[in-house]
Structures are given as C-alpha cells and as structure tokens.
Amino acid sequence: MASPILISNPPPGFSLLAILRGFQLAILGAYRTLQNPSLLTQKYYRQSLIAIQASLVIQGLIWSPIILLRVLVKIAALATKSKGLDHVVASLKSFQFNVLNISVFLISGSRYFNKQLDDLFLQSLQFVDQVRKAKHPETERVYHENLVALSTDERITDNRPTFDSIKKKWATSQEFSAFMRRHINRTLMSVGAYFVSKIPFFGSVILGLISFLNLDGKIGTVNAAVIFGLLQLVPKRWAVLFLTTYWGSRSMLHDLLAPYFSRVRFTKSEKDQWIRSREGLLFGFGLCHYLLIRRAPWIGLLLYGFAESSVAYLVTKITDPPPKQVSQLIKWNSSQLVWNREKELDLLSGLFADSDEGFQPVPGSYIFHH
C-alpha cells in the first residue's frame, strides 16, 4: 500500500552509514591535501600564514564586544555587589557564537573578494587527476582540465571588501546575492529559534516543530518525528544548538561547492536534487568541517581552506567527470542529478580508503570497512 502523501520517505542517499562515510571522506580529503606537493610551496605557506592572521583578526573583532561587556559587567558587579550580571555575558557569548556564528559567514564570504579558495579547489582537483593518471595512464576521468574549460566569465579580483564593493558585488553577481540571501535567511531562522527557546512551557514544542518542518522533506517523516521526540527530552539550549548546527553546516557545504556548481551551471532545482540524492554523505562531510571550524575559530580560515581542498577530492568520488563543452552540459547535468546506485554502494562500503586510484592506503584504513 502506498504511503499517504503527507508522509515522506528519506532520500535513497540518507542513512547513518552515509553520514559516517561523509565524515571519513572529510578527514581523508584533508589528509590528501597534506599529500599534495603543489601546496607545499612558499606561495601556499605564505597564504597559510595570511589565513591564520586573518582568522585572528576576525576573532579579535568578534570577541571585542564580549570582552568589553565583561569589563563593564565586572565594574557594575563591584558597584552593585550583584552576581546575576554574569548571566548576561554568558547569554551574549552563546548567542554570538552558537546562533549568529559570524566567523563562518565572514570566512565563506571571502571567496567573492579573493580567488585563493577557487584556485585551491582547482589545484586540488589537478593533484587528484595527476595521481590517477600516474596509476592509470589510459584513464579518461579528467576533472581539472574540463572544469577549467567550463569556467565562467566572471572574474574575482583580489581586494578588501568595503561597503561600496559589497554593494557593487550584490548588484552584479547572482552568486554573491544568492549567498547573502541564504545567510540572511539562515541567520533570521537561527535568531528566531533562539528567542522561541525563551518561551516558557511551549518553547521546546515549537523548536521541535521547527526541526520537523525543516527535516521532513530531507530525511523522511519517521526520522524527523524521532528527532522531534528527542528534542522534547533535552534542554532547549541543546535544541537551539542542534538547529543552528544543522543549518550552518548545510549552508557552509553549499558555499564550499560553489566553485563546482558555478562551472557545471546547475539550476537551483538541479542543485537541490543533486544534493538530495547524496544527502547523508554531504551532511556528514559538511558537519565534520563545520564543527572543526567552530571548535577552532582562531585558525578558521586555514581550516576552511582544508575544507575547500577536501571538496575537490569529494567531487571526484560522487560525480562523473564533466564534459569540456558547455553545449554538452544539459545532457550531462541530467545524468548527475540522481546518484548511480552502484557507485553509491561502492563508496558506502568504505573501500575507498585502501583502494584509492593511485593514492597510498590510509594507515589503519581497515576501520573504514563494515
């Protein structure tokens, strides 16, 4: 008997195993980045130092209000002999880092004013192609050369973002305006969830409903209902953290895939279908990098660079090589929207860790298998 129309099934690509493989591919992709000799040059060492410096500046700017408020609270506490003001500082810190998460937004947005992340994606693709070509000289699986041939005419100039440059970029770049709208919507949802959690008695129920409505179409009604029930059993701040982490990791993954999506020219509906068919794997991959960046924001831009490089490796695992000609994209795009089941099962088996098309097996790769 067919399921009622109001009950959705999880997408074929969503499972706990797929999420686990996504985590593993995120770690393996970062490991492959460290193996890339092209990145072990003075140019990239310099860029790494600049990334660390930029991360420190970003965090310094973000932490400044917290530090200033702490000083003011200490002064007020000494004057009034009250200890309740410490709660204000803790609440602001949680709101700024767990709800707004400004640092990830700033790091993701930097790609539209600096071409280094795009170059890193292409450099990593080239390395994967070279390793495969060395092992299989007859292979026709080429990603870097084909994606370079599909590059758009839009040029990213290296400059510091100012109000005028941001305004101009918004008006001239569809990708940047879509990026801004997506992050504004995510921020509004996160802020809304935070204030909903402050509603007595019904706050947890409303948060559960928000999670159900967001997850129903992505992981299936039954799974969404289970999460709804679990959120009723945990403190409301955990429910808010769950929602903001889910939204943030999905949004960041979308940003990481920007160099790929911009070249294959998927429409919005095609992107959604492409992601849905690989939902579990992509969620695990994005969640791994998102948690690392949120855990170590002081080197967040450097970690984001590792994530971008890892995405290049991921793309070679979950897609077929694109064509060189733009005229061939329509037919090719339609073939990529639904993930090939045989290739999906092969990836979920975990054998990619010790039979990786020319790469040396990962130490301890046996733990990747069933």
mmCIF file of C-alpha atoms in Angstrom:
data_model
loop_
_atom_site.group_PDB
_atom_site.id
_atom_site.type_symbol
_atom_site.label_atom_id
_atom_site.label_comp_id
_atom_site.label_asym_id
_atom_site.label_seq_id
_atom_site.Cartn_x
_atom_site.Cartn_y
_atom_site.Cartn_z
ATOM 1 C CA MET A 1 0.000 0.000 0.000
ATOM 2 C CA ALA A 2 1.367 3.401 -0.934
ATOM 3 C CA SER A 3 2.348 5.821 1.802
ATOM 4 C CA PRO A 4 -0.012 8.743 2.482
ATOM 5 C CA ILE A 5 1.025 11.865 0.607
ATOM 6 C CA LEU A 6 1.718 13.661 3.896
ATOM 7 C CA ILE A 7 4.348 11.088 4.866
ATOM 8 C CA SER A 8 7.680 11.441 3.085
ATOM 9 C CA ASN A 9 10.334 8.778 2.798
ATOM 10 C CA PRO A 10 14.019 9.511 3.379
ATOM 11 C CA PRO A 11 16.023 10.049 0.189
ATOM 12 C CA PRO A 12 17.905 6.961 -1.028
ATOM 13 C CA GLY A 13 21.236 8.575 -0.149
ATOM 14 C CA PHE A 14 20.391 9.240 3.501
ATOM 15 C CA SER A 15 21.489 6.827 6.228
ATOM 16 C CA LEU A 16 23.663 6.797 9.323
ATOM 17 C CA LEU A 17 26.289 4.892 7.330
ATOM 18 C CA ALA A 18 26.264 7.590 4.644
ATOM 19 C CA ILE A 19 26.765 10.285 7.300
ATOM 20 C CA LEU A 20 29.693 8.302 8.725
ATOM 21 C CA ARG A 21 31.256 7.935 5.267
ATOM 22 C CA GLY A 22 30.851 11.676 4.800
ATOM 23 C CA PHE A 23 32.831 12.263 7.998
ATOM 24 C CA GLN A 24 35.508 9.862 6.814
ATOM 25 C CA LEU A 25 35.747 11.481 3.389
ATOM 26 C CA ALA A 26 36.135 14.890 5.039
ATOM 27 C CA ILE A 27 39.087 13.633 7.075
ATOM 28 C CA LEU A 28 40.556 11.704 4.140
ATOM 29 C CA GLY A 29 40.203 14.737 1.874
ATOM 30 C CA ALA A 30 42.169 16.856 4.346
ATOM 31 C CA TYR A 31 44.813 14.119 4.506
ATOM 32 C CA ARG A 32 45.065 14.098 0.698
ATOM 33 C CA THR A 33 45.556 17.867 0.841
ATOM 34 C CA LEU A 34 48.621 17.380 3.019
ATOM 35 C CA GLN A 35 49.968 14.929 0.414
ATOM 36 C CA ASN A 36 49.739 17.488 -2.395
ATOM 37 C CA PRO A 37 53.315 18.669 -3.133
ATOM 38 C CA SER A 38 51.987 21.675 -5.069
ATOM 39 C CA LEU A 39 50.630 23.082 -1.815
ATOM 40 C CA LEU A 40 53.961 22.671 -0.017
ATOM 41 C CA THR A 41 55.455 25.755 -1.641
ATOM 42 C CA GLN A 42 56.430 29.189 -0.412
ATOM 43 C CA LYS A 43 53.310 30.641 -2.034
ATOM 44 C CA TYR A 44 50.938 28.443 -0.055
ATOM 45 C CA TYR A 45 52.956 28.692 3.151
ATOM 46 C CA ARG A 46 52.569 32.453 2.844
ATOM 47 C CA GLN A 47 48.853 32.109 2.163
ATOM 48 C CA SER A 48 48.515 29.842 5.211
ATOM 49 C CA LEU A 49 50.160 32.457 7.422
ATOM 50 C CA ILE A 50 47.896 35.136 5.962
ATOM 51 C CA ALA A 51 44.875 32.885 6.618
ATOM 52 C CA ILE A 52 45.889 32.457 10.259
ATOM 53 C CA GLN A 53 46.434 36.203 10.630
ATOM 54 C CA ALA A 54 43.042 36.922 9.044
ATOM 55 C CA SER A 55 41.387 34.386 11.363
ATOM 56 C CA LEU A 56 42.955 36.081 14.379
ATOM 57 C CA VAL A 57 41.752 39.493 13.186
ATOM 58 C CA ILE A 58 38.221 38.191 12.590
ATOM 59 C CA GLN A 59 38.073 36.557 16.007
ATOM 60 C CA GLY A 60 39.541 39.658 17.628
ATOM 61 C CA LEU A 61 36.774 41.775 16.132
ATOM 62 C CA ILE A 62 34.106 39.271 17.139
ATOM 63 C CA TRP A 63 35.424 38.869 20.690
ATOM 64 C CA SER A 64 35.824 42.616 21.295
ATOM 65 C CA PRO A 65 32.167 43.206 22.307
ATOM 66 C CA ILE A 66 32.294 40.195 24.651
ATOM 67 C CA ILE A 67 35.485 41.386 26.346
ATOM 68 C CA LEU A 68 34.172 44.947 26.627
ATOM 69 C CA LEU A 69 30.904 43.723 28.114
ATOM 70 C CA ARG A 70 32.745 41.526 30.600
ATOM 71 C CA VAL A 71 34.733 44.541 31.793
ATOM 72 C CA LEU A 72 31.557 46.596 32.141
ATOM 73 C CA VAL A 73 29.798 43.757 33.972
ATOM 74 C CA LYS A 74 32.703 43.372 36.388
ATOM 75 C CA ILE A 75 32.607 47.097 37.098
ATOM 76 C CA ALA A 76 28.827 47.004 37.543
ATOM 77 C CA ALA A 77 29.079 43.918 39.758
ATOM 78 C CA LEU A 78 31.613 45.631 42.017
ATOM 79 C CA ALA A 79 29.400 48.704 42.230
ATOM 80 C CA THR A 80 26.136 46.842 42.858
ATOM 81 C CA LYS A 81 27.579 43.709 44.513
ATOM 82 C CA SER A 82 25.431 41.635 42.162
ATOM 83 C CA LYS A 83 26.489 38.343 40.578
ATOM 84 C CA GLY A 84 23.475 37.975 38.302
ATOM 85 C CA LEU A 85 25.040 40.094 35.570
ATOM 86 C CA ASP A 86 27.460 37.288 34.669
ATOM 87 C CA HIS A 87 24.495 35.518 33.083
ATOM 88 C CA VAL A 88 24.175 38.394 30.604
ATOM 89 C CA VAL A 89 27.727 37.858 29.357
ATOM 90 C CA ALA A 90 27.248 34.085 29.042
ATOM 91 C CA SER A 91 23.999 34.578 27.105
ATOM 92 C CA LEU A 92 25.583 37.084 24.718
ATOM 93 C CA LYS A 93 28.552 34.787 24.101
ATOM 94 C CA SER A 94 26.254 31.845 23.338
ATOM 95 C CA PHE A 95 24.092 33.999 21.077
ATOM 96 C CA GLN A 96 27.040 35.378 19.141
ATOM 97 C CA PHE A 97 28.982 32.133 18.612
ATOM 98 C CA ASN A 98 26.260 29.467 18.517
ATOM 99 C CA VAL A 99 23.389 31.404 16.957
ATOM 100 C CA LEU A 100 24.875 34.101 14.728
ATOM 101 C CA ASN A 101 28.188 32.301 14.045
ATOM 102 C CA ILE A 102 29.563 35.359 12.302
ATOM 103 C CA SER A 103 33.025 33.900 11.723
ATOM 104 C CA VAL A 104 31.824 31.170 9.310
ATOM 105 C CA PHE A 105 29.803 33.768 7.391
ATOM 106 C CA LEU A 106 32.818 36.077 7.027
ATOM 107 C CA ILE A 107 35.124 33.232 6.012
ATOM 108 C CA SER A 108 32.653 31.879 3.440
ATOM 109 C CA GLY A 109 32.051 35.348 2.027
ATOM 110 C CA SER A 110 35.755 35.975 1.479
ATOM 111 C CA ARG A 111 35.689 33.791 -1.669
ATOM 112 C CA TYR A 112 33.842 36.532 -3.560
ATOM 113 C CA PHE A 113 36.651 39.044 -2.957
ATOM 114 C CA ASN A 114 39.645 36.741 -3.217
ATOM 115 C CA LYS A 115 40.314 33.972 -5.742
ATOM 116 C CA GLN A 116 42.575 31.891 -3.492
ATOM 117 C CA LEU A 117 39.817 29.472 -2.445
ATOM 118 C CA ASP A 118 38.806 28.932 -6.063
ATOM 119 C CA ASP A 119 42.446 28.350 -7.014
ATOM 120 C CA LEU A 120 42.848 25.917 -4.121
ATOM 121 C CA PHE A 121 39.847 23.905 -5.320
ATOM 122 C CA LEU A 122 41.279 23.668 -8.844
ATOM 123 C CA GLN A 123 44.802 22.907 -7.603
ATOM 124 C CA SER A 124 43.485 20.033 -5.505
ATOM 125 C CA LEU A 125 41.485 18.665 -8.435
ATOM 126 C CA GLN A 126 44.603 18.758 -10.580
ATOM 127 C CA PHE A 127 46.531 16.784 -7.964
ATOM 128 C CA VAL A 128 43.861 14.058 -7.821
ATOM 129 C CA ASP A 129 43.881 13.839 -11.624
ATOM 130 C CA GLN A 130 47.682 13.583 -11.704
ATOM 131 C CA VAL A 131 47.736 10.761 -9.153
ATOM 132 C CA ARG A 132 45.069 8.848 -11.067
ATOM 133 C CA LYS A 133 46.838 9.436 -14.388
ATOM 134 C CA ALA A 134 50.117 8.119 -12.989
ATOM 135 C CA LYS A 135 48.406 4.893 -11.911
ATOM 136 C CA HIS A 136 46.110 4.583 -14.939
ATOM 137 C CA PRO A 137 47.709 6.379 -17.943
ATOM 138 C CA GLU A 138 44.816 5.338 -20.190
ATOM 139 C CA THR A 139 42.123 6.870 -17.957
ATOM 140 C CA GLU A 140 39.725 9.435 -19.378
ATOM 141 C CA ARG A 141 38.488 10.557 -15.959
ATOM 142 C CA VAL A 142 39.662 14.170 -16.016
ATOM 143 C CA TYR A 143 38.115 16.792 -13.744
ATOM 144 C CA HIS A 144 40.524 19.719 -13.525
ATOM 145 C CA GLU A 145 41.043 20.366 -17.222
ATOM 146 C CA ASN A 146 37.332 20.039 -18.013
ATOM 147 C CA LEU A 147 36.156 22.286 -15.177
ATOM 148 C CA VAL A 148 38.713 24.932 -16.129
ATOM 149 C CA ALA A 149 37.307 24.838 -19.667
ATOM 150 C CA LEU A 150 33.821 25.402 -18.208
ATOM 151 C CA SER A 151 34.869 28.370 -16.068
ATOM 152 C CA THR A 152 32.526 31.342 -16.227
ATOM 153 C CA ASP A 153 33.498 34.776 -17.476
ATOM 154 C CA GLU A 154 33.092 36.342 -14.037
ATOM 155 C CA ARG A 155 36.454 37.374 -12.637
ATOM 156 C CA ILE A 156 37.266 37.568 -8.954
ATOM 157 C CA THR A 157 39.643 40.422 -8.216
ATOM 158 C CA ASP A 158 41.704 40.387 -5.062
ATOM 159 C CA ASN A 159 40.585 43.330 -2.951
ATOM 160 C CA ARG A 160 39.411 44.063 0.531
ATOM 161 C CA PRO A 161 35.636 44.089 0.896
ATOM 162 C CA THR A 162 34.226 47.550 1.575
ATOM 163 C CA PHE A 163 30.638 48.723 1.745
ATOM 164 C CA ASP A 164 30.830 50.000 -1.835
ATOM 165 C CA SER A 165 32.465 46.825 -3.184
ATOM 166 C CA ILE A 166 29.896 44.646 -1.379
ATOM 167 C CA LYS A 167 27.062 46.759 -2.784
ATOM 168 C CA LYS A 168 28.532 46.511 -6.289
ATOM 169 C CA LYS A 169 29.091 42.773 -5.957
ATOM 170 C CA TRP A 170 25.476 42.296 -4.828
ATOM 171 C CA ALA A 171 24.234 44.166 -7.903
ATOM 172 C CA THR A 172 26.478 42.415 -10.429
ATOM 173 C CA SER A 173 26.906 38.858 -9.107
ATOM 174 C CA GLN A 174 23.956 36.489 -8.877
ATOM 175 C CA GLU A 175 26.071 34.024 -6.904
ATOM 176 C CA PHE A 176 27.012 36.622 -4.286
ATOM 177 C CA SER A 177 23.467 37.935 -3.931
ATOM 178 C CA ALA A 178 22.210 34.344 -3.534
ATOM 179 C CA PHE A 179 24.933 33.752 -0.928
ATOM 180 C CA MET A 180 23.877 36.842 1.034
ATOM 181 C CA ARG A 181 20.177 35.966 0.890
ATOM 182 C CA ARG A 182 20.872 32.409 2.029
ATOM 183 C CA HIS A 183 22.929 33.534 5.011
ATOM 184 C CA ILE A 184 20.469 36.279 5.943
ATOM 185 C CA ASN A 185 17.632 33.729 5.913
ATOM 186 C CA ARG A 186 19.689 31.275 7.963
ATOM 187 C CA THR A 187 20.574 33.976 10.486
ATOM 188 C CA LEU A 188 16.932 35.034 10.832
ATOM 189 C CA MET A 189 15.897 31.407 11.397
ATOM 190 C CA SER A 190 18.637 30.929 13.998
ATOM 191 C CA VAL A 191 17.703 34.127 15.824
ATOM 192 C CA GLY A 192 14.050 33.110 15.697
ATOM 193 C CA ALA A 193 14.861 29.688 17.171
ATOM 194 C CA TYR A 194 16.869 31.346 19.953
ATOM 195 C CA PHE A 195 14.017 33.621 21.007
ATOM 196 C CA VAL A 196 11.464 30.819 20.665
ATOM 197 C CA SER A 197 13.529 28.831 23.175
ATOM 198 C CA LYS A 198 12.846 31.573 25.725
ATOM 199 C CA ILE A 199 9.083 30.958 25.583
ATOM 200 C CA PRO A 200 8.060 29.132 28.776
ATOM 201 C CA PHE A 201 6.281 25.764 28.585
ATOM 202 C CA PHE A 202 5.782 25.747 24.799
ATOM 203 C CA GLY A 203 9.289 26.697 23.673
ATOM 204 C CA SER A 204 10.568 23.133 23.327
ATOM 205 C CA VAL A 205 7.451 22.042 21.424
ATOM 206 C CA ILE A 206 7.803 24.909 18.944
ATOM 207 C CA LEU A 207 11.505 24.124 18.457
ATOM 208 C CA GLY A 208 10.579 20.507 17.809
ATOM 209 C CA LEU A 209 8.018 21.562 15.217
ATOM 210 C CA ILE A 210 10.582 23.819 13.532
ATOM 211 C CA SER A 211 13.010 20.912 13.308
ATOM 212 C CA PHE A 212 10.278 18.594 11.993
ATOM 213 C CA LEU A 213 9.240 21.020 9.249
ATOM 214 C CA ASN A 214 12.874 21.518 8.213
ATOM 215 C CA LEU A 215 13.842 17.852 8.266
ATOM 216 C CA ASP A 216 10.687 16.150 6.997
ATOM 217 C CA GLY A 217 11.435 16.606 3.317
ATOM 218 C CA LYS A 218 15.157 15.930 3.741
ATOM 219 C CA ILE A 219 15.426 12.850 5.954
ATOM 220 C CA GLY A 220 11.884 11.460 5.908
ATOM 221 C CA THR A 221 8.856 11.828 8.187
ATOM 222 C CA VAL A 222 9.746 8.993 10.574
ATOM 223 C CA ASN A 223 13.297 10.226 11.164
ATOM 224 C CA ALA A 224 12.067 13.807 11.572
ATOM 225 C CA ALA A 225 9.463 12.622 14.096
ATOM 226 C CA VAL A 226 12.134 10.769 16.093
ATOM 227 C CA ILE A 227 14.250 13.924 16.275
ATOM 228 C CA PHE A 228 11.156 15.899 17.305
ATOM 229 C CA GLY A 229 10.688 13.495 20.214
ATOM 230 C CA LEU A 230 14.340 13.644 21.237
ATOM 231 C CA LEU A 231 14.293 17.441 21.295
ATOM 232 C CA GLN A 232 11.487 17.313 23.844
ATOM 233 C CA LEU A 233 13.780 15.416 26.222
ATOM 234 C CA VAL A 234 16.826 17.692 26.113
ATOM 235 C CA PRO A 235 17.356 21.249 27.397
ATOM 236 C CA LYS A 236 16.117 23.908 24.993
ATOM 237 C CA ARG A 237 19.608 25.317 24.502
ATOM 238 C CA TRP A 238 20.652 21.946 23.075
ATOM 239 C CA ALA A 239 17.717 22.045 20.671
ATOM 240 C CA VAL A 240 18.794 25.509 19.510
ATOM 241 C CA LEU A 241 22.378 24.278 19.121
ATOM 242 C CA PHE A 242 21.167 21.308 17.059
ATOM 243 C CA LEU A 243 19.144 23.501 14.705
ATOM 244 C CA THR A 244 21.828 26.152 14.240
ATOM 245 C CA THR A 245 24.469 23.467 13.640
ATOM 246 C CA TYR A 246 22.279 21.726 11.072
ATOM 247 C CA TRP A 247 21.502 24.945 9.211
ATOM 248 C CA GLY A 248 25.068 26.206 9.459
ATOM 249 C CA SER A 249 26.726 23.019 8.205
ATOM 250 C CA ARG A 250 24.358 22.729 5.227
ATOM 251 C CA SER A 251 24.901 26.367 4.321
ATOM 252 C CA MET A 252 28.686 26.058 4.580
ATOM 253 C CA LEU A 253 28.702 22.930 2.413
ATOM 254 C CA HIS A 254 26.724 24.813 -0.225
ATOM 255 C CA ASP A 255 29.386 27.543 -0.130
ATOM 256 C CA LEU A 256 32.213 25.007 -0.394
ATOM 257 C CA LEU A 257 30.615 23.532 -3.513
ATOM 258 C CA ALA A 258 30.344 26.968 -5.160
ATOM 259 C CA PRO A 259 33.454 26.523 -7.403
ATOM 260 C CA TYR A 260 31.948 23.283 -8.729
ATOM 261 C CA PHE A 261 28.347 24.454 -9.088
ATOM 262 C CA SER A 262 29.353 27.683 -10.838
ATOM 263 C CA ARG A 263 31.116 25.715 -13.571
ATOM 264 C CA VAL A 264 28.584 22.949 -14.205
ATOM 265 C CA ARG A 265 25.806 25.570 -14.197
ATOM 266 C CA PHE A 266 23.150 23.676 -12.255
ATOM 267 C CA THR A 267 19.848 25.486 -11.812
ATOM 268 C CA LYS A 268 18.550 25.896 -8.258
ATOM 269 C CA SER A 269 16.195 22.927 -8.613
ATOM 270 C CA GLU A 270 19.005 20.820 -10.088
ATOM 271 C CA LYS A 271 21.293 21.719 -7.174
ATOM 272 C CA ASP A 272 18.577 20.696 -4.718
ATOM 273 C CA GLN A 273 18.031 17.373 -6.480
ATOM 274 C CA TRP A 274 21.779 16.740 -6.763
ATOM 275 C CA ILE A 275 22.238 17.375 -3.037
ATOM 276 C CA ARG A 276 19.159 15.355 -2.061
ATOM 277 C CA SER A 277 20.415 12.236 -3.835
ATOM 278 C CA ARG A 278 23.636 12.484 -1.777
ATOM 279 C CA GLU A 279 22.035 13.910 1.377
ATOM 280 C CA GLY A 280 23.619 11.730 4.055
ATOM 281 C CA LEU A 281 27.152 11.770 2.685
ATOM 282 C CA LEU A 282 27.147 15.537 2.130
ATOM 283 C CA PHE A 283 25.682 16.190 5.570
ATOM 284 C CA GLY A 284 28.411 14.148 7.273
ATOM 285 C CA PHE A 285 31.101 15.834 5.191
ATOM 286 C CA GLY A 286 29.851 19.357 5.881
ATOM 287 C CA LEU A 287 29.197 18.681 9.561
ATOM 288 C CA CYS A 288 32.764 17.466 10.128
ATOM 289 C CA HIS A 289 34.355 20.618 8.720
ATOM 290 C CA TYR A 290 31.759 22.916 10.289
ATOM 291 C CA LEU A 291 32.385 21.539 13.782
ATOM 292 C CA LEU A 292 36.156 21.823 13.320
ATOM 293 C CA ILE A 293 35.907 25.468 12.277
ATOM 294 C CA ARG A 294 33.520 26.308 15.096
ATOM 295 C CA ARG A 295 35.730 24.488 17.579
ATOM 296 C CA ALA A 296 38.939 26.207 16.417
ATOM 297 C CA PRO A 297 37.805 29.598 15.051
ATOM 298 C CA TRP A 298 41.222 31.174 15.648
ATOM 299 C CA ILE A 299 42.509 29.242 12.625
ATOM 300 C CA GLY A 300 39.103 29.107 10.941
ATOM 301 C CA LEU A 301 40.187 30.478 7.565
ATOM 302 C CA LEU A 302 43.017 27.936 7.356
ATOM 303 C CA LEU A 303 40.608 25.105 8.211
ATOM 304 C CA TYR A 304 38.172 26.429 5.626
ATOM 305 C CA GLY A 305 40.949 26.150 3.045
ATOM 306 C CA PHE A 306 41.396 22.493 4.006
ATOM 307 C CA ALA A 307 37.638 22.038 3.647
ATOM 308 C CA GLU A 308 37.668 23.580 0.157
ATOM 309 C CA SER A 309 40.518 21.317 -0.871
ATOM 310 C CA SER A 310 38.654 18.323 0.570
ATOM 311 C CA VAL A 311 35.588 19.212 -1.503
ATOM 312 C CA ALA A 312 37.695 18.854 -4.641
ATOM 313 C CA TYR A 313 38.543 15.310 -3.541
ATOM 314 C CA LEU A 314 34.886 14.657 -2.651
ATOM 315 C CA VAL A 315 33.685 15.770 -6.085
ATOM 316 C CA THR A 316 35.838 13.102 -7.746
ATOM 317 C CA LYS A 317 34.147 10.469 -5.579
ATOM 318 C CA ILE A 318 30.489 11.362 -6.044
ATOM 319 C CA THR A 319 30.316 12.713 -9.615
ATOM 320 C CA ASP A 320 31.413 11.776 -13.102
ATOM 321 C CA PRO A 321 33.939 13.939 -14.977
ATOM 322 C CA PRO A 322 32.154 16.858 -16.662
ATOM 323 C CA PRO A 323 32.382 17.494 -20.399
ATOM 324 C CA LYS A 324 34.646 20.172 -21.817
ATOM 325 C CA GLN A 325 31.984 21.824 -23.939
ATOM 326 C CA VAL A 326 29.235 23.980 -22.430
ATOM 327 C CA SER A 327 26.878 22.684 -25.127
ATOM 328 C CA GLN A 328 27.156 19.183 -23.626
ATOM 329 C CA LEU A 329 26.239 20.260 -20.102
ATOM 330 C CA ILE A 330 22.455 19.912 -20.423
ATOM 331 C CA LYS A 331 22.648 16.188 -21.160
ATOM 332 C CA TRP A 332 25.467 15.625 -18.663
ATOM 333 C CA ASN A 333 23.735 17.557 -15.868
ATOM 334 C CA SER A 334 20.616 15.418 -16.151
ATOM 335 C CA SER A 335 22.763 12.296 -15.733
ATOM 336 C CA GLN A 336 24.234 13.586 -12.446
ATOM 337 C CA LEU A 337 21.080 14.567 -10.575
ATOM 338 C CA VAL A 338 20.420 11.025 -9.336
ATOM 339 C CA TRP A 339 23.454 9.272 -7.918
ATOM 340 C CA ASN A 340 24.332 5.997 -9.597
ATOM 341 C CA ARG A 341 23.277 3.301 -7.118
ATOM 342 C CA GLU A 342 26.210 1.010 -7.906
ATOM 343 C CA LYS A 343 28.722 3.812 -7.320
ATOM 344 C CA GLU A 344 26.929 4.846 -4.140
ATOM 345 C CA LEU A 345 27.096 1.335 -2.670
ATOM 346 C CA ASP A 346 30.753 1.069 -3.643
ATOM 347 C CA LEU A 347 31.513 4.280 -1.750
ATOM 348 C CA LEU A 348 29.445 3.259 1.268
ATOM 349 C CA SER A 349 31.462 0.034 1.512
ATOM 350 C CA GLY A 350 34.434 2.114 2.695
ATOM 351 C CA LEU A 351 36.924 0.541 0.296
ATOM 352 C CA PHE A 352 37.955 3.998 -0.940
ATOM 353 C CA ALA A 353 40.396 4.223 1.980
ATOM 354 C CA ASP A 354 42.717 1.452 0.776
ATOM 355 C CA SER A 355 41.992 1.292 -2.976
ATOM 356 C CA ASP A 356 42.025 4.953 -3.887
ATOM 357 C CA GLU A 357 43.017 5.178 -7.562
ATOM 358 C CA GLY A 358 46.746 5.654 -7.124
ATOM 359 C CA PHE A 359 46.954 7.011 -3.585
ATOM 360 C CA GLN A 360 48.759 5.096 -0.879
ATOM 361 C CA PRO A 361 46.353 3.355 1.537
ATOM 362 C CA VAL A 362 45.499 5.302 4.661
ATOM 363 C CA PRO A 363 47.151 3.935 7.825
ATOM 364 C CA GLY A 364 44.531 1.988 9.759
ATOM 365 C CA SER A 365 42.160 2.020 6.783
ATOM 366 C CA TYR A 366 40.583 -1.240 7.942
ATOM 367 C CA ILE A 367 38.426 0.771 10.354
ATOM 368 C CA PHE A 368 36.638 2.310 7.348
ATOM 369 C CA HIS A 369 35.135 -1.016 6.334
ATOM 370 C CA HIS A 370 31.939 -2.623 7.533
#
